[in-house]
Every structure is written in structure tokens, then in C-alpha cells.
XYZ file of N, CA and C in Angstrom:
795
model
N -70.976 -38.587 -7.259
C -71.205 -38.126 -5.880
C -72.691 -37.869 -5.657
N -73.288 -38.493 -4.616
C -74.707 -38.260 -4.355
C -74.940 -36.858 -3.822
N -76.092 -36.299 -4.114
C -76.427 -34.996 -3.558
C -76.786 -35.157 -2.095
N -76.755 -34.056 -1.353
C -77.087 -34.115 0.065
C -78.547 -34.486 0.298
N -79.342 -34.450 -0.755
C -80.745 -34.822 -0.615
C -80.961 -36.306 -0.872
N -79.895 -37.015 -1.260
C -80.035 -38.448 -1.530
C -78.983 -39.225 -0.749
N -79.427 -40.242 -0.065
C -78.527 -41.044 0.746
C -77.605 -41.847 -0.169
N -76.296 -41.911 0.120
C -75.397 -42.705 -0.714
C -75.627 -44.198 -0.503
N -75.340 -44.956 -1.550
C -75.568 -46.398 -1.557
C -74.203 -47.083 -1.590
N -73.918 -47.888 -0.562
C -72.598 -48.508 -0.446
C -72.771 -50.027 -0.346
N -72.027 -50.728 -1.181
C -72.125 -52.182 -1.268
C -70.916 -52.830 -0.608
N -71.154 -53.746 0.302
C -70.097 -54.567 0.885
C -70.077 -55.924 0.208
N -68.931 -56.291 -0.343
C -68.704 -57.622 -0.891
C -67.758 -58.301 0.091
N -68.293 -59.151 0.953
C -67.497 -59.644 2.083
C -68.160 -60.864 2.701
N -67.484 -61.413 3.712
C -68.003 -62.574 4.407
C -68.894 -62.206 5.574
N -69.675 -63.186 6.018
C -70.584 -63.001 7.150
C -69.950 -63.548 8.428
N -70.042 -62.773 9.502
C -69.562 -63.177 10.827
C -70.788 -63.473 11.678
N -70.985 -64.752 12.011
C -72.175 -65.121 12.781
C -72.189 -64.492 14.165
N -71.014 -64.084 14.659
C -70.958 -63.427 15.964
C -71.287 -61.952 15.914
N -71.448 -61.400 14.716
C -71.888 -60.018 14.564
C -70.824 -58.964 14.761
N -69.556 -59.372 14.924
C -68.538 -58.388 15.238
C -67.778 -57.835 14.053
N -67.578 -58.656 13.027
C -66.782 -58.261 11.871
C -67.577 -58.551 10.607
N -66.886 -58.563 9.454
C -67.536 -58.912 8.200
C -68.672 -57.975 7.836
N -69.639 -58.513 7.114
C -70.725 -57.670 6.623
C -71.545 -57.061 7.754
N -71.573 -57.755 8.905
C -72.316 -57.182 10.032
C -71.662 -55.885 10.497
N -70.335 -55.877 10.602
C -69.629 -54.652 10.968
C -69.763 -53.603 9.871
N -69.708 -54.043 8.619
C -69.792 -53.102 7.498
C -71.122 -52.356 7.499
N -72.206 -53.076 7.694
C -73.520 -52.439 7.673
C -73.677 -51.424 8.799
N -73.130 -51.735 9.967
C -73.191 -50.775 11.075
C -72.365 -49.526 10.753
N -71.205 -49.728 10.132
C -70.368 -48.582 9.772
C -71.044 -47.722 8.707
N -71.657 -48.349 7.724
C -72.376 -47.576 6.700
C -73.478 -46.744 7.340
N -74.234 -47.371 8.245
C -75.324 -46.656 8.912
C -74.789 -45.480 9.724
N -73.663 -45.687 10.394
C -73.080 -44.612 11.198
C -72.638 -43.436 10.338
N -72.376 -43.708 9.059
C -71.964 -42.659 8.119
C -73.140 -42.067 7.349
N -74.341 -42.494 7.673
C -75.511 -41.978 6.967
C -75.687 -42.547 5.586
N -75.180 -43.754 5.356
C -75.273 -44.397 4.040
C -76.194 -45.609 4.106
N -76.760 -45.957 2.958
C -77.561 -47.176 2.843
C -76.635 -48.318 2.475
N -76.579 -49.342 3.319
C -75.698 -50.468 3.091
C -76.380 -51.615 2.380
N -75.628 -52.256 1.476
C -76.084 -53.430 0.734
C -74.970 -54.469 0.789
N -75.307 -55.739 0.516
C -74.298 -56.781 0.652
C -74.333 -57.778 -0.499
N -73.141 -58.259 -0.824
C -72.968 -59.446 -1.650
C -72.076 -60.370 -0.829
N -72.641 -61.405 -0.262
C -71.925 -62.253 0.688
C -71.039 -63.234 -0.060
N -69.757 -63.275 0.338
C -68.786 -64.154 -0.314
C -68.591 -65.467 0.428
N -68.844 -65.472 1.721
C -68.645 -66.674 2.541
C -69.462 -66.556 3.806
N -69.831 -67.705 4.345
C -70.511 -67.774 5.640
C -69.532 -68.383 6.629
N -69.316 -67.714 7.741
C -68.441 -68.272 8.771
C -69.243 -68.615 10.016
N -68.858 -69.719 10.655
C -69.329 -70.033 11.998
C -68.289 -69.443 12.934
N -68.623 -68.334 13.583
C -67.616 -67.515 14.242
C -68.204 -66.889 15.497
N -67.339 -66.723 16.498
C -67.717 -65.988 17.690
C -66.515 -65.154 18.137
N -66.503 -64.681 19.355
C -65.398 -63.836 19.791
C -64.127 -64.635 20.055
N -64.250 -65.953 20.139
C -63.102 -66.809 20.448
C -62.391 -67.291 19.189
N -63.157 -67.583 18.134
C -62.523 -68.098 16.928
C -63.503 -68.407 15.829
N -62.965 -68.918 14.721
C -63.739 -69.323 13.553
C -63.712 -70.841 13.492
N -64.877 -71.475 13.552
C -64.934 -72.931 13.586
C -65.282 -73.545 12.236
N -65.839 -72.759 11.316
C -66.177 -73.295 9.993
C -66.349 -72.147 9.005
N -66.012 -72.419 7.745
C -66.169 -71.441 6.667
C -66.775 -72.139 5.470
N -67.796 -71.550 4.892
C -68.445 -72.085 3.696
C -68.463 -71.002 2.628
N -67.755 -71.235 1.523
C -67.713 -70.265 0.435
C -69.032 -70.246 -0.325
N -69.450 -69.072 -0.742
C -70.648 -68.918 -1.578
C -70.245 -69.156 -3.036
N -71.038 -69.901 -3.812
C -70.695 -70.133 -5.218
C -70.508 -68.828 -5.981
N -69.562 -68.822 -6.896
C -69.228 -67.611 -7.630
C -70.397 -66.981 -8.352
N -71.241 -67.791 -8.971
C -72.366 -67.239 -9.718
C -73.355 -66.538 -8.789
N -73.448 -67.001 -7.559
C -74.339 -66.349 -6.599
C -73.760 -65.003 -6.168
N -72.448 -64.927 -6.041
C -71.822 -63.640 -5.731
C -72.118 -62.638 -6.837
N -71.920 -63.054 -8.083
C -72.184 -62.177 -9.226
C -73.654 -61.780 -9.263
N -74.540 -62.743 -8.975
C -75.975 -62.458 -9.017
C -76.368 -61.426 -7.964
N -75.759 -61.488 -6.777
C -76.071 -60.502 -5.736
C -75.675 -59.098 -6.184
N -74.480 -58.980 -6.774
C -74.036 -57.669 -7.234
C -74.923 -57.175 -8.370
N -75.270 -58.061 -9.289
C -76.117 -57.667 -10.423
C -77.469 -57.145 -9.929
N -78.057 -57.829 -8.965
C -79.364 -57.420 -8.454
C -79.314 -56.027 -7.846
N -78.268 -55.753 -7.096
C -78.121 -54.449 -6.462
C -77.898 -53.355 -7.497
N -76.999 -53.611 -8.443
C -76.654 -52.600 -9.450
C -77.849 -52.271 -10.329
N -78.593 -53.280 -10.736
C -79.683 -53.059 -11.683
C -80.832 -52.253 -11.091
N -81.083 -52.401 -9.815
C -82.233 -51.720 -9.224
C -81.841 -50.508 -8.380
N -80.930 -50.687 -7.452
C -80.653 -49.651 -6.461
C -79.531 -48.727 -6.895
N -78.497 -49.293 -7.485
C -77.326 -48.523 -7.854
C -76.293 -48.524 -6.741
N -75.077 -48.135 -7.069
C -73.961 -48.199 -6.130
C -73.129 -46.924 -6.247
N -72.836 -46.291 -5.093
C -71.983 -45.102 -5.064
C -70.570 -45.410 -4.578
N -70.380 -46.556 -3.931
C -69.049 -46.997 -3.509
C -69.144 -48.470 -3.137
N -67.996 -49.147 -3.191
C -67.920 -50.570 -2.865
C -66.803 -50.801 -1.874
N -67.079 -51.615 -0.869
C -66.047 -52.112 0.048
C -65.923 -53.619 -0.176
N -64.709 -54.096 -0.372
C -64.451 -55.524 -0.551
C -63.659 -56.019 0.650
N -64.164 -57.069 1.290
C -63.499 -57.635 2.454
C -63.066 -59.061 2.213
N -63.524 -59.985 3.057
C -63.092 -61.380 2.996
C -63.424 -62.013 1.647
N -62.418 -62.628 1.040
C -62.597 -63.296 -0.249
C -62.337 -64.802 -0.135
N -61.266 -65.188 0.493
C -61.052 -66.595 0.828
C -60.355 -67.425 -0.214
N -60.916 -67.482 -1.434
C -60.422 -68.417 -2.437
C -60.187 -67.729 -3.780
N -59.431 -68.409 -4.624
C -59.207 -67.910 -5.985
C -60.522 -67.836 -6.748
N -61.395 -68.834 -6.562
C -62.688 -68.843 -7.256
C -63.532 -67.639 -6.857
N -63.488 -67.267 -5.588
C -64.232 -66.093 -5.140
C -63.652 -64.821 -5.735
N -62.342 -64.719 -5.792
C -61.703 -63.555 -6.397
C -62.085 -63.445 -7.868
N -62.132 -64.569 -8.559
C -62.568 -64.568 -9.965
C -63.993 -64.043 -10.081
N -64.882 -64.476 -9.196
C -66.276 -64.032 -9.245
C -66.389 -62.541 -8.958
N -65.647 -62.044 -7.978
C -65.697 -60.621 -7.655
C -65.134 -59.788 -8.795
N -64.097 -60.274 -9.425
C -63.532 -59.594 -10.592
C -64.592 -59.448 -11.681
N -65.339 -60.514 -11.926
C -66.408 -60.456 -12.930
C -67.551 -59.544 -12.480
N -67.851 -59.599 -11.193
C -68.947 -58.775 -10.674
C -68.640 -57.290 -10.802
N -67.380 -56.907 -10.624
C -67.015 -55.494 -10.737
C -67.231 -54.958 -12.148
N -67.236 -55.846 -13.136
C -67.505 -55.409 -14.511
C -68.947 -54.934 -14.680
N -69.822 -55.281 -13.726
C -71.222 -54.861 -13.787
C -71.426 -53.461 -13.216
N -70.400 -52.942 -12.556
C -70.502 -51.655 -11.859
C -70.055 -50.537 -12.793
N -70.768 -49.426 -12.846
C -70.370 -48.323 -13.729
C -68.955 -47.837 -13.440
N -68.285 -47.381 -14.478
C -66.946 -46.824 -14.319
C -66.986 -45.634 -13.367
N -65.945 -45.502 -12.595
C -65.827 -44.352 -11.704
C -66.330 -44.578 -10.299
N -67.009 -45.689 -10.036
C -67.467 -45.983 -8.673
C -66.252 -46.368 -7.833
N -65.991 -45.671 -6.732
C -64.804 -45.991 -5.929
C -64.912 -47.364 -5.277
N -63.774 -48.041 -5.223
C -63.679 -49.385 -4.650
C -62.613 -49.377 -3.560
N -62.986 -49.799 -2.356
C -62.057 -49.928 -1.237
C -61.856 -51.413 -0.964
N -60.615 -51.849 -0.970
C -60.301 -53.258 -0.708
C -59.570 -53.382 0.613
N -60.176 -54.106 1.533
C -59.533 -54.498 2.784
C -59.036 -55.926 2.576
N -57.732 -56.135 2.388
C -57.225 -57.468 2.028
C -57.191 -58.409 3.230
N -58.371 -58.861 3.630
C -58.517 -59.670 4.840
C -57.809 -61.011 4.647
N -56.880 -61.307 5.533
C -56.139 -62.566 5.458
C -56.294 -63.416 6.713
N -56.327 -62.760 7.884
C -56.386 -63.481 9.153
C -57.408 -62.802 10.047
N -58.259 -63.602 10.699
C -59.236 -63.063 11.637
C -58.545 -62.593 12.907
N -59.245 -61.774 13.697
C -58.702 -61.294 14.974
C -58.293 -62.458 15.868
N -58.978 -63.600 15.726
C -58.681 -64.787 16.535
C -57.485 -65.563 16.015
N -56.991 -65.228 14.818
C -55.858 -65.931 14.233
C -56.225 -66.892 13.123
N -57.504 -67.084 12.845
C -57.924 -68.013 11.795
C -57.579 -67.460 10.407
N -57.083 -68.348 9.525
C -56.758 -67.955 8.157
C -58.048 -67.759 7.356
N -58.194 -66.597 6.738
C -59.402 -66.291 5.967
C -59.121 -66.092 4.474
N -57.854 -66.231 4.068
C -57.495 -66.139 2.649
C -56.482 -67.232 2.350
N -56.857 -68.147 1.439
C -55.944 -69.227 1.088
C -54.638 -68.662 0.545
N -53.496 -69.265 0.899
C -52.204 -68.742 0.438
C -52.121 -68.551 -1.072
N -52.702 -69.479 -1.840
C -52.647 -69.364 -3.300
C -53.533 -68.241 -3.830
N -54.416 -67.731 -2.987
C -55.298 -66.639 -3.419
C -54.645 -65.271 -3.270
N -53.547 -65.192 -2.550
C -52.913 -63.891 -2.330
C -52.430 -63.275 -3.644
N -51.829 -64.096 -4.492
C -51.342 -63.588 -5.780
C -52.504 -63.126 -6.645
N -53.618 -63.860 -6.621
C -54.787 -63.470 -7.415
C -55.362 -62.150 -6.920
N -55.394 -61.965 -5.615
C -55.863 -60.702 -5.053
C -54.978 -59.555 -5.515
N -53.664 -59.766 -5.472
C -52.720 -58.705 -5.829
C -52.777 -58.356 -7.308
N -52.926 -59.358 -8.160
C -52.838 -59.104 -9.603
C -54.178 -58.783 -10.253
N -55.274 -59.276 -9.684
C -56.569 -59.119 -10.344
C -57.450 -58.044 -9.725
N -57.388 -57.882 -8.403
C -58.302 -56.939 -7.761
C -57.634 -55.647 -7.310
N -56.438 -55.707 -6.781
C -55.816 -54.467 -6.309
C -55.685 -53.410 -7.411
N -55.405 -53.775 -8.667
C -55.375 -52.746 -9.704
C -56.722 -52.064 -9.942
N -57.789 -52.622 -9.416
C -59.116 -52.040 -9.581
C -59.522 -51.175 -8.386
N -58.641 -51.087 -7.375
C -58.985 -50.414 -6.131
C -58.695 -48.922 -6.195
N -59.621 -48.149 -5.643
C -59.377 -46.728 -5.398
C -58.446 -46.580 -4.200
N -58.736 -47.342 -3.149
C -57.912 -47.370 -1.940
C -57.874 -48.810 -1.432
N -56.713 -49.254 -0.966
C -56.641 -50.526 -0.247
C -56.083 -50.267 1.139
N -56.512 -51.066 2.120
C -56.247 -50.760 3.526
C -55.590 -51.925 4.267
N -54.427 -52.398 3.847
C -53.789 -53.506 4.562
C -53.216 -53.065 5.895
N -53.213 -53.970 6.870
C -52.399 -53.731 8.054
C -50.963 -54.131 7.725
N -50.060 -53.999 8.676
C -48.645 -54.260 8.388
C -48.402 -55.710 7.949
N -48.916 -56.737 8.648
C -48.696 -58.103 8.170
C -49.283 -58.362 6.780
N -50.444 -57.798 6.497
C -51.044 -57.979 5.172
C -50.209 -57.301 4.093
N -49.694 -56.111 4.393
C -48.841 -55.413 3.431
C -47.577 -56.213 3.161
N -47.013 -56.824 4.191
C -45.836 -57.672 3.987
C -46.166 -58.872 3.112
N -47.304 -59.501 3.364
C -47.692 -60.674 2.580
C -47.931 -60.313 1.122
N -48.541 -59.166 0.875
C -48.832 -58.753 -0.502
C -47.568 -58.393 -1.268
N -46.608 -57.773 -0.598
C -45.415 -57.275 -1.285
C -44.247 -58.240 -1.247
N -44.256 -59.173 -0.292
C -43.116 -60.065 -0.126
C -41.947 -59.419 0.578
N -42.145 -58.230 1.144
C -41.071 -57.538 1.842
C -40.810 -58.176 3.205
N -39.592 -58.028 3.682
C -39.178 -58.664 4.927
C -39.869 -58.042 6.130
N -39.795 -58.757 7.256
C -40.478 -58.311 8.474
C -39.960 -56.969 8.955
N -38.732 -56.619 8.622
C -38.183 -55.357 9.083
C -38.503 -54.168 8.210
N -39.284 -54.364 7.143
C -39.604 -53.267 6.226
C -40.379 -52.174 6.948
N -40.020 -50.933 6.678
C -40.696 -49.794 7.281
C -42.060 -49.565 6.617
N -43.008 -48.946 7.349
C -44.331 -48.695 6.768
C -44.273 -47.938 5.437
N -43.356 -46.984 5.302
C -43.257 -46.249 4.033
C -42.884 -47.179 2.895
N -41.956 -48.097 3.152
C -41.560 -49.061 2.126
C -42.726 -49.980 1.778
N -43.473 -50.390 2.798
C -44.644 -51.241 2.563
C -45.692 -50.504 1.726
N -45.938 -49.232 2.060
C -46.933 -48.456 1.319
C -46.539 -48.323 -0.147
N -45.271 -48.047 -0.405
C -44.804 -47.928 -1.787
C -44.910 -49.262 -2.518
N -44.607 -50.343 -1.818
C -44.703 -51.661 -2.434
C -46.123 -52.044 -2.776
N -47.065 -51.732 -1.891
C -48.476 -52.041 -2.181
C -48.984 -51.172 -3.322
N -48.630 -49.895 -3.324
C -49.085 -49.010 -4.397
C -48.589 -49.500 -5.753
N -47.416 -50.083 -5.790
C -46.864 -50.597 -7.043
C -47.699 -51.740 -7.621
N -48.571 -52.329 -6.807
C -49.448 -53.394 -7.282
C -50.654 -52.858 -8.051
N -50.880 -51.536 -8.013
C -51.895 -50.974 -8.881
C -53.016 -50.149 -8.304
N -53.249 -50.151 -6.979
C -54.331 -49.296 -6.475
C -53.972 -47.831 -6.625
N -54.995 -46.957 -6.601
C -54.730 -45.517 -6.703
C -54.152 -44.953 -5.408
N -54.479 -45.579 -4.281
C -53.959 -45.131 -2.992
C -53.948 -46.304 -2.033
N -53.080 -46.201 -1.017
C -52.985 -47.245 0.005
C -52.961 -46.591 1.373
N -53.624 -47.237 2.324
C -53.523 -46.862 3.726
C -52.999 -48.079 4.477
N -51.747 -48.010 4.943
C -51.219 -49.061 5.812
C -51.683 -48.724 7.227
N -52.598 -49.520 7.744
C -53.196 -49.190 9.032
C -52.231 -49.480 10.179
N -52.421 -48.786 11.285
C -51.436 -48.788 12.349
C -51.695 -49.696 13.524
N -52.679 -50.588 13.424
C -53.006 -51.423 14.570
C -51.884 -52.327 15.031
N -50.967 -52.702 14.120
C -49.869 -53.594 14.479
C -48.561 -52.832 14.694
N -48.631 -51.495 14.750
C -47.438 -50.692 14.986
C -47.394 -50.233 16.455
N -46.201 -49.894 16.925
C -46.063 -49.437 18.308
C -46.913 -48.197 18.556
N -46.870 -47.272 17.598
C -47.772 -46.125 17.618
C -48.909 -46.415 16.637
N -50.135 -46.188 17.066
C -51.291 -46.528 16.227
C -51.480 -45.485 15.130
N -50.494 -45.414 14.226
C -50.493 -44.401 13.174
C -50.691 -45.051 11.811
N -51.700 -44.603 11.080
C -51.908 -45.055 9.703
C -50.979 -44.263 8.786
N -50.665 -44.865 7.634
C -49.839 -44.178 6.648
C -50.563 -44.191 5.303
N -50.886 -43.003 4.801
C -51.576 -42.833 3.511
C -50.547 -42.512 2.434
N -50.681 -43.169 1.273
C -49.778 -42.886 0.153
C -50.528 -43.065 -1.154
N -50.418 -42.057 -2.027
C -51.081 -42.145 -3.332
C -50.111 -41.901 -4.495
N -48.841 -42.019 -4.233
C -47.839 -41.775 -5.257
C -47.277 -40.374 -5.217
N -48.017 -39.459 -4.599
C -47.560 -38.080 -4.414
C -47.571 -37.708 -2.937
N -48.728 -37.838 -2.320
C -48.854 -37.531 -0.897
C -48.453 -38.740 -0.057
N -47.606 -38.529 0.928
C -47.239 -39.540 1.908
C -47.527 -38.911 3.270
N -48.623 -39.336 3.899
C -49.150 -38.626 5.066
C -49.386 -39.595 6.212
N -48.837 -39.278 7.379
C -49.148 -40.043 8.580
C -50.473 -39.559 9.168
N -51.288 -40.518 9.606
C -52.574 -40.210 10.231
C -52.529 -40.792 11.641
N -52.142 -39.985 12.619
C -52.020 -40.498 13.992
C -53.381 -40.673 14.646
N -53.375 -41.444 15.701
C -54.605 -41.635 16.454
C -54.303 -42.329 17.762
N -55.215 -42.275 18.710
C -54.990 -42.902 20.013
C -55.100 -44.420 19.932
N -54.423 -45.092 20.843
C -54.579 -46.535 20.998
C -55.366 -46.797 22.281
N -56.444 -47.550 22.175
C -57.282 -47.851 23.328
C -57.060 -49.313 23.723
N -56.063 -49.529 24.569
C -55.685 -50.886 24.949
C -56.797 -51.603 25.704
N -57.675 -50.851 26.360
C -58.759 -51.463 27.122
C -60.054 -51.581 26.317
N -59.987 -51.242 25.038
C -61.173 -51.329 24.198
C -61.367 -52.725 23.629
N -62.254 -52.838 22.648
C -62.523 -54.109 21.972
C -62.292 -53.910 20.483
N -61.475 -54.789 19.869
C -60.972 -54.523 18.526
C -61.536 -55.424 17.432
N -62.379 -56.403 17.764
C -62.884 -57.310 16.727
C -63.772 -56.538 15.749
N -63.376 -56.508 14.489
C -64.121 -55.769 13.484
C -63.571 -54.386 13.201
N -62.431 -54.044 13.825
C -61.894 -52.685 13.631
C -61.438 -52.442 12.197
N -60.810 -53.451 11.573
C -60.378 -53.281 10.190
C -61.543 -53.169 9.228
N -62.571 -53.977 9.446
C -63.778 -53.909 8.621
C -64.432 -52.534 8.756
N -64.501 -52.051 9.983
C -65.120 -50.750 10.242
C -64.342 -49.639 9.553
N -63.020 -49.678 9.660
C -62.175 -48.662 9.033
C -62.411 -48.598 7.532
N -62.340 -49.726 6.858
C -62.484 -49.727 5.399
C -63.901 -49.370 4.967
N -64.890 -49.736 5.777
C -66.271 -49.418 5.434
C -66.574 -47.936 5.586
N -66.047 -47.322 6.657
C -66.197 -45.873 6.806
C -65.521 -45.167 5.642
N -64.334 -45.626 5.267
C -63.611 -45.014 4.157
C -64.447 -45.076 2.872
N -65.028 -46.238 2.604
C -65.866 -46.385 1.411
C -67.088 -45.473 1.473
N -67.727 -45.396 2.647
C -68.911 -44.550 2.778
C -68.574 -43.080 2.569
N -67.424 -42.663 3.091
C -67.030 -41.260 2.902
C -66.687 -40.970 1.439
N -66.098 -41.927 0.745
C -65.888 -41.743 -0.697
C -67.228 -41.621 -1.419
N -68.217 -42.388 -0.969
C -69.546 -42.294 -1.576
C -70.151 -40.911 -1.370
N -69.832 -40.281 -0.245
C -70.314 -38.928 0.019
C -69.565 -37.881 -0.783
N -68.433 -38.271 -1.381
C -67.677 -37.337 -2.209
C -66.360 -36.884 -1.642
N -65.942 -37.436 -0.490
C -64.648 -37.072 0.070
C -63.508 -37.495 -0.852
N -62.411 -36.774 -0.805
C -61.178 -37.224 -1.432
C -60.589 -38.356 -0.589
N -59.765 -39.240 -1.191
C -59.263 -40.396 -0.431
C -58.573 -40.053 0.879
N -57.720 -39.017 0.920
C -57.040 -38.679 2.159
C -58.039 -38.209 3.216
N -58.993 -37.394 2.818
C -60.032 -36.924 3.735
C -60.829 -38.107 4.282
N -61.169 -39.049 3.402
C -61.918 -40.231 3.821
C -61.088 -41.098 4.768
N -59.781 -41.200 4.501
C -58.911 -42.001 5.356
C -58.791 -41.394 6.754
N -58.760 -40.076 6.832
C -58.712 -39.427 8.143
C -59.982 -39.720 8.947
N -61.113 -39.634 8.274
C -62.382 -39.884 8.967
C -62.493 -41.354 9.372
N -61.995 -42.253 8.515
C -62.025 -43.674 8.836
C -61.182 -43.968 10.066
N -60.011 -43.337 10.153
C -59.150 -43.524 11.324
C -59.867 -43.066 12.588
N -60.474 -41.908 12.516
C -61.163 -41.336 13.677
C -62.302 -42.233 14.151
N -63.134 -42.691 13.213
C -64.301 -43.475 13.603
C -63.919 -44.885 14.035
N -62.915 -45.487 13.404
C -62.495 -46.829 13.803
C -61.879 -46.810 15.198
N -61.093 -45.767 15.492
C -60.504 -45.654 16.832
C -61.590 -45.495 17.885
N -62.580 -44.652 17.612
C -63.676 -44.465 18.564
C -64.473 -45.753 18.744
N -64.595 -46.545 17.659
C -65.332 -47.807 17.745
C -64.616 -48.809 18.638
N -63.277 -48.795 18.623
C -62.506 -49.634 19.545
C -62.678 -49.127 20.976
N -62.581 -47.823 21.150
C -62.760 -47.218 22.478
C -64.103 -47.602 23.091
N -65.146 -47.576 22.277
C -66.491 -47.870 22.748
C -66.844 -49.352 22.607
N -65.829 -50.184 22.302
C -66.063 -51.599 22.023
C -66.752 -52.337 23.158
N -67.432 -53.400 22.776
C -68.273 -54.144 23.717
C -67.460 -55.262 24.359
N -66.611 -54.882 25.311
C -65.703 -55.840 25.941
C -66.456 -56.918 26.717
N -67.688 -56.637 27.084
C -68.456 -57.599 27.876
C -69.135 -58.666 27.011
N -69.032 -58.545 25.687
C -69.665 -59.508 24.790
C -68.707 -60.657 24.506
N -69.094 -61.893 24.863
C -68.303 -63.070 24.565
C -67.111 -63.238 25.493
N -66.416 -64.367 25.299
C -65.277 -64.702 26.152
C -63.945 -64.298 25.530
N -63.963 -63.879 24.254
C -62.722 -63.515 23.574
C -62.647 -62.024 23.328
N -62.080 -61.672 22.168
C -61.947 -60.261 21.798
C -63.332 -59.715 21.439
N -63.802 -58.754 22.176
C -65.141 -58.219 21.956
C -65.231 -57.405 20.665
N -66.454 -57.174 20.175
C -66.651 -56.419 18.933
C -66.562 -54.919 19.158
N -66.081 -54.221 18.143
C -66.107 -52.762 18.170
C -67.550 -52.287 18.159
N -67.736 -51.016 18.490
C -69.079 -50.429 18.432
C -68.992 -49.071 17.758
N -69.158 -49.057 16.454
C -69.092 -47.810 15.713
C -70.297 -46.918 15.984
N -71.344 -47.510 16.540
C -72.556 -46.757 16.891
C -72.502 -46.235 18.320
N -71.405 -46.486 19.035
C -71.257 -46.002 20.397
C -72.070 -46.811 21.392
N -72.133 -46.305 22.596
C -72.912 -46.936 23.658
C -74.307 -46.324 23.645
N -75.266 -47.052 23.081
C -76.584 -46.486 22.818
C -77.553 -46.652 23.983
N -77.261 -47.558 24.871
C -78.215 -47.839 25.959
C -78.200 -46.718 26.992
């Protein structure tokens, strides 16, 4: 845990969104909003805007490892957020890169599978690799309801509590099933002992592109500050909801980006 006299250092291992709404661009804004220094290891470059994803280029595995090594050796890391991975080869590289990080550094995994526009961001064959190789290394994972179903293989009618228990069985220390796809925008936290609902408002007139990235990044930043996972999950819910409320609906022709920094103008 960093002292209050030293800014926490948080690393995002994720893809780049050229439209600036999600991915590492959203992560860096969320880290800044939490008073943390953000760093990145880019896993993929996307040609993306508010309407959709038109192209994806994976970064070579050795370059992913090299980015993490450079950050760890000089700056250090107090928490890690993992987002878009895309391929089995990328998951293998991230698995190796995590071996460079000191024991005890909290890891938050947002199992990104589909973009807000509907584009597939995780190859189907990579889902098993994510579940077996990376989730056991997670302090907290933050799937939405469809992602939790895909990871566990549970039917569409499975309740959030069943999904949370199924994801936890894959090995993370805690899971937050986020509520964006539920009738009530309620997150569900489970760590094997505590099963806690985290309610929050739904802002139907807001802008939601990047909301999942923002949620997981705030959670990671709060863990870097020393929060317990449930405390960090509550703060992540609060800030992600406000970011949707303050979202930039006027940006682009599709789903506008969240604004975790609020309306600054």
C-alpha cells in the first residue's frame, strides 16, 4: 500500500480505442480521477469509434512482456488492471508478464469479450485460456452478466448469485458481477464469504461507452490506495455510474463515451 505522500502506480494491460472512449484511454482517465499514476502495456490496437470497431491488430507477445518489464523495473506497480486480451497468444504473454510483478500486487481482470457496439473482442477459443490461466491470478474480476455466463457455461436464466459463485470457482479471490445488463443496475460482490449487493442509479440518458473499463480501473486504483476489495467495488460502482451520467452524448454518432472526469468546461 502506498503512503499518502506517494502517488500509487497503476498499470493497465489492455487494448487501445482510437475513439478515446474505452480501453487504455478510459483506464488512464479513471486512474487520474482516482489520484493515481497510470501506465500501460498495450495488447491490441483497434480502429474504433462510437459506431463500431473496423479493425483490430494484436501486439506481439514479446512486446507486451517488454512493456510490463520496463514499467516494473523502473517505476514499480501498486495494482494492475487487465482488459482486452483478444487471443490465446496474448493471454499467454500476459500470463508470463505477470510473473515479472512482485507477489501481492492486486490484479483486477475485466474479461472483455464484446465491445459496446457489439464487436467481438475475445476469440471464442481464448475464453477457456482466460478462465484457466488468468482468472486464478486475479484479486477481483468484474464480468457483466453475459461475460459471467460465457465464463461459467451457465444458462441464460442463471441468477446473478449463481453466476458469481460460478465465476469465483474459477479461482479469483473475489468477483463483481456488474449490473449494466440487469433490470436494476445492481452489482453483486462475492468473495466466498461476503455476498453483497451494490445498488446504484441507472442513467438511461447518459453515455455508456467505456463504463466497464472505467469501473474496473477505478477498482484497481482504489486497491492500489489500500482499500479492501468490497470497499473498492463500492467506489468503482459510484464513479462508473457518475461517469455514465456525465457521459459525452454529443460525441460521435453512436454510443458516446463516459466521462469519469465530469463536465470540465
